[in-house]
Structure formats: C-alpha cells, structure tokens
Amino acid sequence: MTDRLLHDFAEIASDWFWETDTDHRFCYMSDRLSEVTGLSVESYLGKSRIEFAEGQPDNPKWREHLADLNAHRPFRNLIYSTARPSDGKTVWVNISGQPCFDAEGAFTGYRGTGTNITLEVEARQELEQFNKELQKKNDEILEAQETIQHLAYHDTLTDLANRRLFEMRLQEALARGNTTVAIIHVDLDRFKQINDTLGHAAGDAVLTHAADRMKAVATDAKLIARVGGDEFILLFEGPETGPAWEQIAEDIVASLGEPLEIDGSPVIFGGSAGVAWSSSGSITPQDLVSHADIALYEAKEHGRGRVRTFTPQLHAAMLAKKRLAEEVQRAVSENQITTWFQPQVDARTRTLAGVEALARWNHPTKGILPPFHFLEPAENLGLISRIDAAILEQTLAVATRFADAGHPLPRVSVNISYRRLAEDDLIRDVQRLWTDRRTPLSFELIETILFDDQPGDIISHNLDRLRDLGVELEIDDFGTGHASITGLFHIQPSYLKIDREIVSPILEDPSRKKLVGAVLDIADALGINVVAEGVETLEQADLLESMGCHMLQGYAFAKPMSETDLQRILLRGRRFARAS
Ligand code: C2E
Ligand code: CA
Ligand code: CA
C-alpha cells in the first residue's frame, strides 16, 4: 500500500523518492531521477550517493553529510551536482533524508526526496556573474571618477595640487583654527627666459624638477600646489611660528638655486619666496594669500633668490606705495604737475644765460613737491613721458609769455627721459609746440643714453630730427655714469652738464677738481660747452669760472622758482654775484 502510494506520488511529482539500505546504498529510486540525469533506475541501485557526485568527496560538506549518515541523523538540503552522461551537462540536486528504524529500533536505512534545482542554481550563478560584471563596471566608473576628480584638483605636468585644491585645503586648515597655518609662495626666477630661449620642453623640465625639489625639501608640507605658470604655494600646519617657516623657505630657495642638467648642459633657474602665517585663525584665506604675495613681491624687489616674511610694516609700506601710485596717476591726469624754473648764469658775465625747467607736483594738501616724491612711481606707471610732454608744453608757453612781455628768456632747457626720447610723438610735439622761435630750446638727456654706443633706431632718428629742428642737446649728470666717448660722437651735444655730486665738493676734494678739469678738456677738444650744476657757493662759482666752465647753475645764484618769481628776477634785470 505504502509502496503504491509512493509510486503514484513519484509519478506525478517533479521530486523523486529514494531509499538506501543500512550501508547507504540505493535500494529504491523513482523514475523521475532518470528523467533528470538520463541514468536508468537500475544504474543507481546498489551504489552510494557519493559515487554520483561531482567534485571532491572530501570537502567539508560531504564530510558533514557522511558524519550525519554514520550517526543516523536526518539531513536536509544536501546540494551537489552530478554530470548527465548523455550531454555532459551539470545537474544540480537538493537532497533531504530521514533515517528509518524497525519496530525494535534497529536502523534500516534512509528514505528521502530529491529535487532538481539546476534552473535555480543556474539562475543564481547567472545572477552572480551579472553582479560580478556590474561590480566591475562600478569599479571602473569609480576609478574614472577618481581620475576625473584627480585631474580637477591637480596639475597635469607636475602632479602637484592646483589652485582649487589649495584654496579648499587652506580654507579647511584655517577653519580648524587650532594650529598655526603658514603658506610659502614660491616664484621661479628666470623661468620665462628659459622658456623663451631653450623651448617649452626645457621649461617643462624645469617645472617638474622644481616640483620634485620642493617635495624633497618640504616633507612636512600639507600640500604643495602649482598655482600659476611658474608659481607654487606650499601649505603648512603646525605648532611652529615664523622663523621655522622662513627656514623652510630658505631651504627651498637654496635647493632651487642648484643647477639642473637638461640634455647634458647645465640650466640655472632658482626661485624667490614669500612667507605668511597666522596662528590666530582669524585671518581669511584671501588675506593670508595676499600677505604671502606681498612678501614675495618684496623678496623679488630685492633681487633673485630671496625670502621675505610678511610683517604689518611691510603691508603698510606696500599700501603707502600703492596709494602714492594712485595719487601720482591722479596728479598727472588732473594736471597737478607744474613747471618751476632754475636760472642758469653765464660764468663770465654773471648774467642770466637760461633756465632749466623742473617738474613740481602742486599737491592739493602738501603744497609744492619736488620730483623725488613722484618721478619714480611715475616711471613705474609709465607716466614719465606724459610728465615730460606736459613740462615741455608749459615751458614753451611761459617762454612765449616772457617774450611777449619784452623779456625773452635767453634759453630754456627741458629734461627728457629715455622713454620720451624713444617716442614717435616727441618730434611731432616739438614741431607743434615750438613755433615761437624767439626762445632757444634745449633738451637735457640723462647720461645713460651714452651707454649705447649704438643707440636704438628710433632714438637715433629722433636725435637727428631734433638737431634738424634746431633743438640743442645737453648731456645731464655728466661724470657720474660711465659715458663712452663714442657715445658723445653719436649725440653731438651742445652742452655737457657736470653733475652736482662732482661740483659741490670741488673746493675740498682735489680728485673732483681734477675730474672737472678732465671733463672740460674733453669738452674743449670736442667743441662742447660745459654747464656746472649744484653750484652752492660763490667760491665754487669763481673756481669753476677760472677752470673754464661756461655756465653755472645752483643755489649760489637761485633755487628753482615759480613763473611769477622768475618774472620778478627778469624784470629787475639782475646781475648775479661773484665772490671776489
Ligand atoms: P637734474 O636734472 O639734475 O636737476 C637738477 C636738480 O638739482 C634739481 O632738483 C635742482 O633743484 C637741484 N639743484 C639745483 N641747484 C642745486 C644746488 O645748488 N644744490 C643742490 N643740492 N641741488 C641743486 P629737482 O628739481 O629736485 O629735480 C631732480 C631731478 O628730477 C632732476 O635732476 C631731473 O633728473 C629730474 N626731473 C626734474 N624735472 C623733470 C622733468 O620734467 N622730466 C624728467 N624726465 N625729469 C625731471
Ligand atoms: Ca637736468
Ligand atoms: Ca643733473
């Protein structure tokens, strides 16, 4: 009865029944398994399960199963695979079994069911494979994202951090507020030169070497960033104060100064550094960066290969400079630059021989200021030519007024900067403005233009045109520089002006006196007149006269003065004094 039921059930179920004897050998197997494995029922009978299992029978799963069998314990979900001989396909089965005992309690074997779980296992394996591939894709995406992230925050050439990352890290460091935050701003010296003369490959090599050297020296740096073409910033955090960071900056600059070999030839670059630090945490990132900038600027102002640390005094000086620059800019555009005049005296007759026009700043609050206060910033701002042009225009207007009043000036001399001399406008301005030829016009050129044995084309051209127009040329500050005699031939000046540094001490210092004598000899040989400036006493004046100077200028006779004061002198028709 039981057997019949069992048989019928086995016919309809997808599962199968099995029975084993006391030796765990099959003594019954339903047909269903034959359909699954392709093996006849007979081929199972008398054999043990493990003989059909693929894989190592000594794996833990089987050892556990055999232990269950020996102990006559029930077991569930024994999963293993078996090969189907017909096509070699792997079939997965899931087996559960129950020990059987007779009335006396003696073990008679096992009885149980089996299920074909091949589809399930295959589906799971496919899923696993799919998951694995998905994971791989995911890893690839993450990796790509990391690369993109890295590129977004790093410099491709040196692989250092870029400005964005530096700014983020600096912000974070300052936000923590519990340590000193220091930055060192490094700028390479001569980089542009190397790039221009040796090419971009050499430039790149210099940048990567500079990066490597900084990495080697600044091992404590929280971050090293390349923030511009040849600019780097190092970020530090720690308990140290100023001198420690300055020392690191010095070490960096020293290592950058060592020569580098590119293609077998040495290349010398180097760097300058500005240091700024804050331990209060109350500074903004922008301010700390600008402090390091100021320090770097200051370092570069003092030449190459230097280190400077930011101080409030440095800041104040910088601000004052900036303010002055703005003021000078305004002064020029609002015509606050006016002309004063210093009389020049004929050495022999002691009568007025001419005037030198000197720029003055009519400052809205500080009064009349000499060129010392504005000429250098104007030069740096590229405004010097505009000043020269304004002085020329004002001087010629004054000359016309004096001539109209019946007191023409014997001569007016105007200072011309090197830059102005190189301008195309110069000749056009002279033609336009110097129409009233009652007053002779002279240009004072600084001695340095004599450095050029072969002055530039425009300058040569302008000098020729000026001579053609009848403008006299004077070499100013003669004797202080290293003028070449060939330079004198090129320029063919009408006057040499001996600098006041040589003239003032002429009575006490025999060597200066000798120098004046030598200048007079050269001038005499070339047929050039000599003006002595900075004549402060009448004794000096008399000596210079006796030595053969033609014209004298200095406090001994008159200081620079306004147009009104000059008019007074002219009206009086005054003769200037002599000592004896
Ligand atoms: P510089 O061309 O050598 O002008 C002579 C300077 O010596 C003037 O200074 C004058 O005031 C000063 N000086 C004259 N006599 C004496 C003296 O007896 N003792 C002493 N100690 N100094 C005397 P200032 O006016 O301050 O001008 C300084 C410099 O500024 C000038 O030196 C000139 O190089 C430059 N400069 C003045 N005006 C102009 C201008 O319009 N254009 C350009 N490019 N430079 C100018
Ligand atoms: Ca002068
Ligand atoms: Ca001078």
XYZ file of C-alpha atoms and ligand atoms in Angstrom:
628
model
C 0.000 0.000 0.000
C 2.672 2.403 1.035
C 4.709 1.350 -1.982
C 1.817 2.005 -4.332
C 1.149 5.431 -2.908
C 4.801 6.190 -3.060
C 4.969 5.080 -6.635
C 1.946 7.130 -7.706
C 3.254 10.205 -5.999
C 6.626 9.727 -7.591
C 4.987 9.601 -10.996
C 3.359 12.987 -10.682
C 5.852 14.916 -8.583
C 8.817 16.716 -10.024
C 10.676 15.485 -6.997
C 11.831 11.996 -6.571
C 11.978 9.452 -3.804
C 14.869 7.343 -2.846
C 15.701 4.734 -0.241
C 19.035 3.399 0.948
C 19.934 0.338 2.945
C 21.971 0.111 6.127
C 25.171 0.548 4.031
C 23.706 3.729 2.458
C 23.353 2.117 -0.903
C 20.321 2.867 -3.013
C 17.646 0.214 -2.842
C 14.871 2.293 -4.334
C 14.854 5.195 -6.794
C 11.841 6.737 -8.512
C 11.822 7.088 -12.295
C 11.813 10.849 -12.050
C 15.539 10.962 -11.380
C 16.162 9.005 -14.546
C 14.466 11.769 -16.460
C 16.704 14.310 -14.793
C 20.014 12.543 -15.131
C 19.394 10.250 -18.056
C 20.615 7.274 -15.996
C 18.323 4.259 -15.535
C 16.930 3.479 -12.118
C 18.944 0.245 -12.185
C 22.206 2.054 -12.504
C 21.564 3.670 -9.127
C 20.630 0.606 -7.190
C 23.392 -0.866 -5.022
C 25.505 2.290 -5.294
C 26.064 5.037 -2.802
C 25.188 8.675 -3.457
C 28.705 9.969 -3.306
C 29.648 7.941 -6.364
C 27.426 10.198 -8.460
C 28.581 13.485 -7.031
C 30.851 15.777 -8.913
C 33.653 17.485 -7.102
C 35.760 16.326 -4.174
C 34.004 13.941 -1.879
C 36.328 15.016 0.932
C 35.076 18.585 1.001
C 33.547 19.710 4.318
C 30.006 19.434 3.024
C 30.401 15.745 2.274
C 32.341 15.023 5.433
C 29.494 16.541 7.425
C 26.976 14.548 5.437
C 28.816 11.262 5.999
C 29.019 12.035 9.697
C 25.225 12.517 9.689
C 24.759 9.199 7.956
C 27.009 7.350 10.367
C 25.200 8.851 13.308
C 21.833 8.038 11.633
C 20.848 11.700 11.870
C 18.329 13.248 9.491
C 19.728 15.696 6.969
C 18.292 18.487 4.877
C 19.326 20.393 1.752
C 22.382 18.464 0.723
C 23.179 20.200 -2.525
C 25.557 18.786 -5.051
C 25.974 18.460 -8.746
C 26.076 15.402 -10.928
C 27.077 15.018 -14.518
C 24.487 13.932 -17.042
C 26.363 11.398 -19.191
C 24.216 11.961 -22.287
C 25.368 15.536 -22.864
C 27.870 16.208 -20.019
C 25.611 18.841 -18.587
C 25.822 19.553 -14.873
C 22.651 18.842 -12.995
C 22.138 20.261 -9.523
C 20.131 18.400 -6.966
C 18.912 19.100 -3.474
C 18.513 16.059 -1.243
C 16.911 15.586 2.161
C 16.739 12.322 4.047
C 15.309 10.711 7.145
C 16.763 7.632 8.924
C 14.366 4.657 9.284
C 14.178 2.219 12.166
C 12.191 -1.083 12.613
C 9.913 -1.958 15.475
C 12.850 -2.969 17.634
C 14.531 0.344 16.906
C 17.196 -1.082 14.652
C 18.407 1.210 11.806
C 17.148 0.014 8.420
C 18.438 2.753 6.105
C 17.419 6.182 4.831
C 14.452 7.369 2.930
C 14.110 10.766 1.375
C 13.402 13.117 -1.503
C 15.439 14.836 -4.122
C 14.742 17.997 -6.108
C 16.209 19.163 -9.375
C 17.407 22.679 -8.637
C 19.527 23.083 -11.745
C 17.492 26.001 -13.095
C 17.591 27.717 -9.760
C 21.353 27.257 -9.405
C 21.953 28.342 -12.961
C 19.838 31.406 -12.408
C 21.749 32.195 -9.252
C 25.092 31.650 -10.999
C 23.983 33.915 -13.802
C 22.926 36.482 -11.289
C 26.258 36.204 -9.539
C 28.077 36.572 -12.808
C 25.908 39.522 -13.643
C 26.596 41.055 -10.236
C 30.279 40.476 -10.678
C 30.215 42.270 -14.004
C 28.144 45.010 -12.508
C 30.661 45.368 -9.707
C 33.453 45.525 -12.244
C 31.643 48.230 -14.183
C 31.045 50.064 -10.969
C 34.725 49.861 -10.053
C 35.595 51.203 -13.466
C 33.218 54.105 -13.014
C 34.624 54.834 -9.577
C 38.132 54.728 -10.961
C 37.188 57.073 -13.787
C 35.536 59.367 -11.302
C 38.664 59.337 -9.186
C 40.777 60.184 -12.213
C 38.443 62.999 -13.139
C 38.491 64.170 -9.553
C 42.282 63.998 -9.522
C 42.535 65.928 -12.766
C 40.165 68.555 -11.470
C 42.361 69.174 -8.457
C 45.846 68.553 -9.806
C 48.264 69.958 -12.266
C 48.887 67.505 -15.079
C 52.527 68.431 -15.627
C 53.869 68.184 -12.076
C 51.003 66.218 -10.495
C 51.004 68.785 -7.686
C 47.734 70.136 -6.361
C 46.207 73.008 -8.306
C 44.888 76.325 -7.026
C 41.381 74.991 -6.414
C 42.601 72.226 -4.153
C 44.987 74.602 -2.398
C 42.172 77.048 -1.718
C 39.975 74.282 -0.340
C 42.698 72.937 1.935
C 43.669 76.395 3.131
C 40.061 77.164 3.976
C 39.773 73.907 5.905
C 43.039 74.493 7.773
C 42.016 77.989 8.830
C 38.560 76.768 9.804
C 40.102 74.244 12.190
C 41.665 77.221 13.935
C 43.741 75.225 16.394
C 47.141 75.366 14.714
C 49.404 77.821 13.004
C 48.717 77.916 9.292
C 51.615 79.003 7.109
C 51.974 79.386 3.386
C 55.076 79.840 1.288
C 54.567 81.402 -2.118
C 57.408 80.478 -4.468
C 58.061 82.082 -7.821
C 60.781 80.757 -10.121
C 63.456 83.148 -11.297
C 64.473 83.236 -14.961
C 61.697 80.880 -15.961
C 60.402 82.996 -18.798
C 63.930 83.339 -20.124
C 64.456 79.565 -20.097
C 61.128 79.002 -21.789
C 61.890 81.591 -24.447
C 65.473 80.588 -25.172
C 65.539 76.817 -24.551
C 61.972 75.975 -25.505
C 58.906 74.600 -23.801
C 60.334 71.140 -23.199
C 63.131 72.681 -21.146
C 60.575 74.861 -19.390
C 58.518 71.793 -18.509
C 61.634 70.019 -17.256
C 62.452 72.964 -15.015
C 58.918 72.958 -13.596
C 58.921 69.246 -12.818
C 62.365 69.462 -11.258
C 61.319 72.441 -9.193
C 58.293 70.437 -8.019
C 60.480 67.450 -7.109
C 62.910 69.625 -5.192
C 60.136 71.239 -3.218
C 58.681 67.832 -2.409
C 62.093 66.658 -1.231
C 62.728 69.677 0.972
C 59.258 70.401 2.317
C 58.404 66.931 3.574
C 56.145 68.428 6.262
C 54.026 70.358 3.811
C 50.325 69.559 3.994
C 50.070 70.441 0.343
C 52.226 71.662 -2.487
C 50.342 73.361 -5.276
C 51.263 74.813 -8.624
C 49.098 77.883 -8.826
C 50.372 79.549 -11.971
C 52.887 79.199 -14.779
C 55.959 79.229 -12.557
C 54.299 79.862 -9.218
C 53.896 77.429 -6.380
C 52.313 77.590 -2.936
C 53.147 75.302 -0.031
C 50.710 74.903 2.827
C 51.808 74.000 6.360
C 50.044 73.420 9.619
C 51.738 73.014 12.962
C 52.697 74.472 16.284
C 55.782 76.289 14.952
C 55.970 80.048 14.466
C 57.589 82.382 11.965
C 61.284 81.517 11.918
C 60.581 77.826 11.278
C 58.636 78.573 8.094
C 61.201 81.081 6.970
C 63.880 78.418 7.367
C 61.911 76.017 5.176
C 61.512 78.764 2.592
C 65.268 79.385 2.709
C 65.902 75.661 2.189
C 63.533 75.601 -0.777
C 65.164 78.628 -2.366
C 68.607 77.094 -1.782
C 67.589 73.836 -3.452
C 66.022 75.667 -6.401
C 69.299 77.521 -6.852
C 71.223 74.363 -7.609
C 71.957 73.883 -11.308
C 69.977 71.385 -13.333
C 71.190 69.352 -16.282
C 68.992 69.355 -19.345
C 70.296 67.392 -22.315
C 73.753 67.407 -20.805
C 74.032 71.146 -20.351
C 73.520 72.976 -17.067
C 70.472 75.190 -16.693
C 70.349 77.646 -13.833
C 66.980 78.842 -12.612
C 66.258 79.492 -8.928
C 63.356 80.942 -7.004
C 62.148 83.622 -4.634
C 59.755 83.046 -1.759
C 57.279 84.990 0.349
C 56.151 83.594 3.692
C 52.972 84.394 5.606
C 51.499 82.687 8.633
C 48.737 83.076 11.152
C 48.174 81.387 14.469
C 45.031 83.219 15.426
C 42.787 81.533 12.900
C 41.041 84.871 12.482
C 42.550 85.659 9.112
C 40.671 84.984 5.869
C 42.272 82.704 3.276
C 42.354 85.627 0.826
C 44.243 87.806 3.273
C 46.788 85.129 4.105
C 47.400 84.559 0.389
C 47.722 88.269 -0.249
C 50.162 88.568 2.677
C 52.359 85.903 1.098
C 52.044 87.771 -2.213
C 53.222 90.982 -0.598
C 56.168 89.168 0.988
C 57.032 87.545 -2.345
C 56.815 90.877 -4.132
C 59.145 92.352 -1.543
C 61.554 89.413 -1.937
C 61.655 89.907 -5.700
C 62.188 93.648 -5.311
C 65.454 92.856 -3.579
C 66.754 90.620 -6.330
C 66.625 86.943 -7.091
C 66.804 84.008 -4.724
C 65.446 85.839 -1.677
C 62.980 85.038 1.073
C 60.796 87.559 2.866
C 58.226 87.059 5.580
C 55.120 89.175 5.751
C 55.006 91.802 8.508
C 52.471 94.543 9.203
C 55.198 97.112 8.416
C 55.695 95.519 5.031
C 51.969 95.767 4.487
C 51.918 99.439 5.471
C 54.810 100.240 3.145
C 53.067 98.383 0.339
C 49.807 100.238 0.913
C 51.623 103.568 1.025
C 53.318 102.739 -2.265
C 50.001 101.802 -3.805
C 48.325 104.941 -2.531
C 51.167 107.045 -3.857
C 50.888 105.389 -7.247
C 47.174 106.184 -7.350
C 47.843 109.754 -6.283
C 50.526 110.232 -8.912
C 48.191 108.826 -11.522
C 45.604 111.391 -10.495
C 48.210 114.159 -10.331
C 49.172 113.566 -13.937
C 45.646 113.284 -15.287
C 44.429 116.311 -13.291
C 47.373 118.476 -14.366
C 48.792 118.908 -10.878
C 52.301 118.663 -12.334
C 53.609 122.173 -12.894
C 56.873 123.677 -14.032
C 59.409 125.562 -11.966
C 62.494 127.202 -13.323
C 66.048 127.420 -12.113
C 68.173 130.201 -13.597
C 71.465 129.393 -15.286
C 74.164 132.025 -15.200
C 76.867 132.936 -17.694
C 80.052 132.157 -15.751
C 81.945 135.212 -17.037
C 79.323 137.938 -17.240
C 77.138 136.602 -14.425
C 74.025 137.428 -16.387
C 71.056 135.138 -16.951
C 72.000 132.623 -19.642
C 68.927 130.419 -19.489
C 66.598 128.409 -17.232
C 66.188 124.732 -16.554
C 62.577 123.631 -16.370
C 61.989 121.332 -13.386
C 58.840 119.400 -12.674
C 56.941 120.085 -9.445
C 53.864 118.453 -8.015
C 51.339 121.019 -6.928
C 49.893 118.673 -4.302
C 46.350 119.526 -3.155
C 47.275 119.246 0.548
C 51.071 119.040 0.782
C 51.966 122.021 -1.370
C 54.782 122.059 -3.923
C 56.701 118.762 -4.017
C 59.996 118.105 -5.898
C 60.399 115.162 -8.331
C 61.761 112.920 -5.586
C 58.137 112.431 -4.487
C 56.667 111.368 -7.785
C 59.191 110.666 -10.510
C 59.920 107.049 -9.586
C 56.280 105.987 -9.255
C 55.515 107.876 -12.464
C 58.325 105.997 -14.183
C 56.957 102.665 -12.898
C 53.459 103.584 -14.011
C 54.703 104.520 -17.468
C 53.649 108.133 -16.942
C 57.053 109.743 -17.266
C 56.554 110.632 -20.923
C 53.313 112.391 -20.147
C 55.069 114.440 -17.491
C 57.869 115.334 -19.901
C 55.315 116.332 -22.525
C 53.406 118.494 -20.056
C 56.585 120.244 -18.863
C 57.629 120.944 -22.466
C 54.244 122.453 -23.277
C 54.146 124.575 -20.106
C 57.748 125.739 -20.553
C 57.209 126.881 -24.130
C 54.016 128.699 -23.130
C 55.937 130.515 -20.383
C 58.730 131.367 -22.846
C 56.185 132.937 -25.192
C 54.604 134.968 -22.380
C 58.036 136.283 -21.349
C 58.948 137.139 -24.925
C 55.579 138.838 -25.433
C 56.254 140.925 -22.318
C 59.503 142.070 -23.834
C 61.777 139.926 -21.678
C 62.593 136.867 -23.753
C 64.424 134.114 -21.896
C 67.928 133.531 -23.296
C 67.267 129.802 -23.423
C 65.007 127.094 -21.900
C 66.253 123.585 -21.043
C 63.816 120.743 -20.557
C 64.592 117.315 -19.111
C 63.759 114.429 -21.422
C 63.526 110.903 -20.089
C 64.931 107.979 -22.009
C 61.449 106.733 -22.647
C 60.249 110.039 -24.018
C 63.268 110.202 -26.299
C 62.223 106.888 -27.814
C 58.695 108.075 -28.655
C 57.424 108.879 -32.135
C 55.298 111.686 -30.665
C 58.308 113.640 -29.480
C 59.173 115.222 -32.829
C 55.537 115.949 -33.662
C 55.078 117.644 -30.259
C 58.202 119.766 -30.720
C 57.034 120.848 -34.177
C 53.580 121.657 -32.880
C 54.634 123.462 -29.698
C 57.930 125.150 -30.534
C 56.608 127.576 -33.129
C 57.726 130.711 -31.322
C 61.446 130.578 -32.052
C 62.302 133.683 -30.039
C 63.468 131.405 -27.217
C 66.100 128.745 -27.963
C 65.159 125.260 -26.760
C 67.493 122.680 -25.279
C 66.859 119.082 -24.196
C 68.725 117.593 -21.241
C 69.326 113.895 -21.784
C 70.437 111.634 -18.976
C 73.983 110.391 -19.285
C 72.931 106.737 -19.509
C 71.908 107.186 -23.117
C 75.644 107.457 -23.792
C 75.939 103.851 -22.675
C 74.587 102.882 -26.001
C 77.420 103.092 -28.460
C 74.753 102.281 -30.983
C 71.526 103.852 -29.743
C 68.275 102.346 -30.959
C 66.842 103.297 -34.331
C 64.059 105.496 -33.030
C 66.370 107.323 -30.649
C 68.981 107.915 -33.360
C 66.266 109.103 -35.684
C 64.762 111.407 -33.048
C 68.155 112.874 -32.173
C 68.805 113.641 -35.842
C 65.379 115.216 -36.268
C 65.821 117.309 -33.102
C 69.155 118.636 -34.359
C 67.484 119.388 -37.720
C 64.778 121.341 -35.925
C 67.418 123.360 -34.070
C 66.910 121.868 -30.611
C 70.139 121.913 -28.636
C 71.139 118.700 -26.872
C 72.707 118.527 -23.444
C 74.123 115.556 -21.570
C 72.837 115.750 -17.999
C 74.569 114.451 -14.880
C 77.795 114.025 -16.807
C 80.617 112.333 -14.907
C 78.522 110.053 -12.694
C 77.952 107.265 -15.145
C 80.323 105.599 -17.493
C 79.689 107.540 -20.627
C 81.618 106.423 -23.647
C 83.348 108.962 -25.797
C 81.964 107.252 -28.899
C 78.523 107.891 -27.425
C 79.361 111.565 -27.328
C 80.227 111.479 -31.028
C 76.847 109.949 -31.820
C 74.859 112.511 -29.933
C 76.949 115.606 -30.706
C 75.633 117.571 -27.726
C 75.966 121.334 -27.421
C 76.499 121.110 -23.664
C 77.789 118.761 -21.024
C 76.251 119.292 -17.593
C 78.624 118.242 -14.839
C 76.712 116.560 -12.060
C 76.340 118.371 -8.754
C 77.886 115.446 -6.868
C 81.144 116.322 -8.578
C 80.679 120.075 -8.479
C 79.597 120.625 -4.846
C 82.739 119.214 -3.167
C 85.131 120.759 -5.689
C 86.844 123.072 -3.182
C 87.601 120.356 -0.617
C 88.207 117.390 -2.857
C 91.165 117.633 -5.272
C 90.126 114.470 -7.113
C 86.739 116.036 -8.012
C 88.510 119.140 -9.167
C 90.702 117.000 -11.380
C 87.635 115.252 -12.781
C 86.041 118.598 -13.640
C 89.288 119.529 -15.358
C 89.187 116.326 -17.391
C 85.581 116.918 -18.456
C 86.493 120.440 -19.524
C 89.400 119.042 -21.574
C 87.176 116.545 -23.366
C 84.523 119.199 -23.994
C 87.133 121.602 -25.286
C 88.533 119.004 -27.668
C 85.026 118.269 -28.995
C 83.928 121.904 -29.074
C 81.226 121.392 -26.458
C 80.216 123.932 -23.774
C 80.132 122.924 -20.115
C 77.481 123.709 -17.534
C 78.228 123.127 -13.847
C 75.171 122.372 -11.753
C 74.822 122.280 -7.976
C 76.980 125.344 -7.512
C 76.253 126.209 -3.912
C 78.785 128.930 -3.095
C 80.277 131.856 -4.969
C 83.753 130.445 -4.215
C 82.835 127.339 -6.155
C 81.446 129.544 -8.906
C 84.658 131.538 -9.203
C 86.796 128.402 -9.281
C 84.587 126.827 -11.978
C 84.731 130.026 -13.982
C 88.527 130.112 -13.753
C 88.706 126.498 -14.871
C 86.710 127.305 -17.991
C 83.076 126.364 -17.272
C 80.708 128.337 -19.459
C 77.545 128.253 -17.444
C 76.732 127.866 -13.765
C 73.555 126.675 -12.054
C 72.916 126.282 -8.348
C 71.696 127.628 -5.036
C 74.585 130.105 -5.045
C 72.570 132.084 -7.606
C 68.982 130.909 -7.359
C 66.860 127.979 -6.374
C 64.174 126.613 -8.681
C 61.215 129.037 -8.636
C 57.747 129.595 -9.978
C 56.971 131.538 -13.147
C 55.958 134.567 -11.021
C 59.262 134.612 -9.112
C 61.211 134.195 -12.329
C 59.356 137.142 -13.792
C 60.463 139.298 -10.851
C 64.125 138.406 -11.423
C 63.817 139.097 -15.104
C 62.140 142.452 -14.599
C 64.917 143.538 -12.280
C 67.382 142.531 -14.993
C 69.624 141.487 -12.186
C 73.280 140.653 -12.468
C 74.350 137.652 -10.381
C 77.122 137.997 -7.802
C 80.707 136.794 -7.728
C 82.798 136.185 -4.630
C 85.722 138.393 -5.478
P 68.552 117.332 -12.551
O 68.136 117.299 -13.957
O 69.951 117.010 -12.242
O 68.118 118.712 -11.964
C 68.884 119.443 -11.084
C 68.457 119.177 -9.699
O 69.402 119.752 -8.806
C 67.119 119.831 -9.357
O 66.479 119.007 -8.437
C 67.563 121.104 -8.654
O 66.586 121.604 -7.770
C 68.775 120.631 -7.910
N 69.687 121.671 -7.623
C 69.934 122.777 -8.357
N 70.909 123.517 -7.780
C 71.268 122.876 -6.652
C 72.229 123.115 -5.643
O 72.955 124.144 -5.622
N 72.362 122.243 -4.635
C 71.580 121.125 -4.594
N 71.741 120.275 -3.586
N 70.669 120.842 -5.545
C 70.515 121.715 -6.564
P 64.979 118.667 -8.584
O 64.224 119.806 -9.151
O 64.552 118.040 -7.318
O 64.992 117.547 -9.718
C 65.551 116.326 -9.504
C 65.655 115.538 -10.746
O 64.391 115.207 -11.264
C 66.302 116.303 -11.876
O 67.675 116.274 -11.719
C 65.853 115.537 -13.068
O 66.672 114.403 -13.277
C 64.508 115.109 -12.650
N 63.491 115.951 -13.283
C 63.032 117.163 -12.915
N 62.108 117.608 -13.771
C 61.959 116.656 -14.716
C 61.147 116.542 -15.888
O 60.372 117.427 -16.274
N 61.279 115.429 -16.632
C 62.156 114.449 -16.251
N 62.236 113.359 -17.017
N 62.942 114.522 -15.183
C 62.837 115.624 -14.418
Ca 68.551 118.359 -15.708
Ca 71.726 116.972 -13.173
